[in-house]
Each structure stands twice: as structure tokens, then as C-alpha cells.
């Protein structure tokens, strides 16, 4: 079966469940409102925000950022996967998850540059996938062709990663330097990207965005909303310094939308979708464990942490480690939607 623009990837019933799943329909607009508020605040009073560069990122430790991955241990069960009901296999999955995270953490010491670029690539793909899922499952986006989904994923993932990398390379270089510093490896000198590489990436981004806009015109069911949202993301990542824009996006866009998705999963064998309170309680234990890991990392790296920026780098090292298995799990969650396209 070939999908057409008139045929959303998700059936109408699922669309309804997802959009009403939060029981607070306007919650679906929190990401757009947050990004717009940041953009306007930055345009009106940049000086006031200069002092708060890392605030959104630090807030993400407790508000939505870390918690959005804190249900990963239960997702296989709640998704109704056969192996998610077999305790031995779930234990194996958890072991794999922990080993992958530990290997990434160790990687910062052994091959920091490879892990850094790998993390940015995983972030781009994972954030793009999150948005693709939201557009299709909540906004009813269809697929005009086999290129629609990959194009959307790459374009929407590039906005919060590749665009700020091109516009604010210094912030990315500072983060890379901070990561080297906290892990006690020699800090590289010189720019992160050469001139020709920057130019090639910029050209690729322009082509990608133009192709995505063209596809949106035929694949989206809410063209104005989708293009408006994209334009806002374009503006915020092109104008607002990377720590502020990426920090806010992580919590209030990506994590918010993922938490909304988790709310729609059945919370128990007989139960319907989880309530906000129930979900918050479910997220608590792993969030506390993750914060404990951050504290342990800090104790280990304290002599090399010189201020907010190096602390942010340390926190990022932990997020990177947790993001790799988390991104793989979310990719598995989206496998059925991928199959729809391949049918
Ligand atoms: C480059 C850069 C940043 C990058 C953060 C990233 C890329 C976070 C990714 C998080 C993910 C993917 C979480 C899981 O969903 C900071 C720290 C904001 C600060 C300044 C520069
Ligand atoms: Fe995520």
C-alpha cells in the first residue's frame, strides 16, 4: 500500500487518542509558546538573557529533560511488545541499555572527538524523529512519497543542531573544549569546522529545508501550522545563542512532546492511558538515579569543573551517554510507522 497525502500514517482513531490523551488539549501548544516566548524575549532584552545562558539546560535536569527518558525501562512493557512481558529479556535489555550508556561515558576519555560528533548526529536524528512522530501522529501529516518521512526527520532534526552549529560555532567549540577539560584530555585548538566544510553543510541545509517545505505543501494536513512552526524554529536557532535555544528546546519541545506520547501508553494491564500524576510518579525513581549519576560524575570531575560552563559540559556528557540507548528505544517505538511506509 502506498501512502498518499490524504492518507495519514496513523489512523484517525489514533490521532484522536493522541491529541486528547493529555486531557489538557492546549498542552500541545506549550512547545510553540515556549519557543516564541524565548525568541521575543531575546529580541527585546538580550542583555537580560546573557546572564541566563545555561539556565534552561540546567533546569532540564529536573524539568522534562532527564525525566523524558526515565520511563525507558517500562516502555517495552507498555508498548505491548512480546519480549517486554518476559522478565529475563527485559533484564537483558536493561543491561544492554546500561552498557551502552557506560561505553559512551568511557568514550569521552578515549575518543572525545568521535563521541562529540557522534552525539550531535544522534541528537539530530533523535530530535528529528521525535518531531516526525508528532507531526504524523498528532498533526495528521501524511507521506506524499517514500522521501517524505526521511526528509522531514532530517530537516526538523537539523534545525536544533546543524543550524546553531553553523551560526554559533563558537558555542559548540566551547562545549567541546569543556568536555575535553572535565574528562582530563588535551583541549584541541582551532575551529571545530573548516571553511569549506561549513559552506558545504550550509548549502546542504538550504537544499534540505527547501525540499522539506516543498514536501510539506503536499504531505501536511496543516500546512500553515507546520510551516509556521518550522519558521519559528528557524528564527530561534538562527538568532538566539545555542545554549539558550537548545537548552529550552530540549525540555519544552522535545521532552514535552515525548512525555505527551508516554501519557498515551497504557499504564497497566487493565488501566487506560496513564494520568499525569501517575506518569510523574513513574518517572521519579529513574530521574533520581540519573541525578545521582550526575552528582557522582561531579564528585569525580570536581577538580576540573571551573564554573557553569564546565558543569554544563559534564551534564552534557551524561545526557549523551543516556541519549544513545534512549534514541535506539524510541526508534524501535517508531518501527511500525516505518513499516507503513514500506508496505
Ligand atoms: C551544542 C551546545 C549544547 C548542546 C546540547 C545538545 C546537543 C543536547 C542534546 C540532548 C539530547 C539529544 C537529549 C535527548 O533527547 C548545549 C549544551 C545546549 C550548550 C551549548 C552548545
Ligand atoms: Fe528523547
JSON list of C-alpha atoms and ligand atoms in Angstrom, two decimals, residues 68-69 126-127 250 254-255 258 323 326-327 330, ligand 2:
[
{"chain": "A", "resi": 68, "resn": "UNK", "atom": "CA", "xyz": [11.54, 12.21, 29.50]},
{"chain": "A", "resi": 69, "resn": "UNK", "atom": "CA", "xyz": [13.84, 9.18, 29.33]},
{"chain": "A", "resi": 126, "resn": "UNK", "atom": "CA", "xyz": [16.56, 11.59, 17.55]},
{"chain": "A", "resi": 127, "resn": "UNK", "atom": "CA", "xyz": [15.07, 15.09, 17.72]},
{"chain": "A", "resi": 250, "resn": "UNK", "atom": "CA", "xyz": [15.39, 20.06, 24.86]},
{"chain": "A", "resi": 254, "resn": "UNK", "atom": "CA", "xyz": [11.41, 17.55, 22.52]},
{"chain": "A", "resi": 255, "resn": "UNK", "atom": "CA", "xyz": [10.93, 16.23, 26.06]},
{"chain": "A", "resi": 258, "resn": "UNK", "atom": "CA", "xyz": [7.77, 12.78, 24.21]},
{"chain": "A", "resi": 323, "resn": "UNK", "atom": "CA", "xyz": [20.67, 9.56, 24.83]},
{"chain": "A", "resi": 326, "resn": "UNK", "atom": "CA", "xyz": [17.16, 6.15, 24.63]},
{"chain": "A", "resi": 327, "resn": "UNK", "atom": "CA", "xyz": [17.28, 7.13, 20.94]},
{"chain": "A", "resi": 330, "resn": "UNK", "atom": "CA", "xyz": [12.42, 5.44, 20.61]},
{"chain": "B", "resi": 2, "resn": "LIG", "atom": "FE1", "xyz": [14.37, 11.94, 23.67]}
]
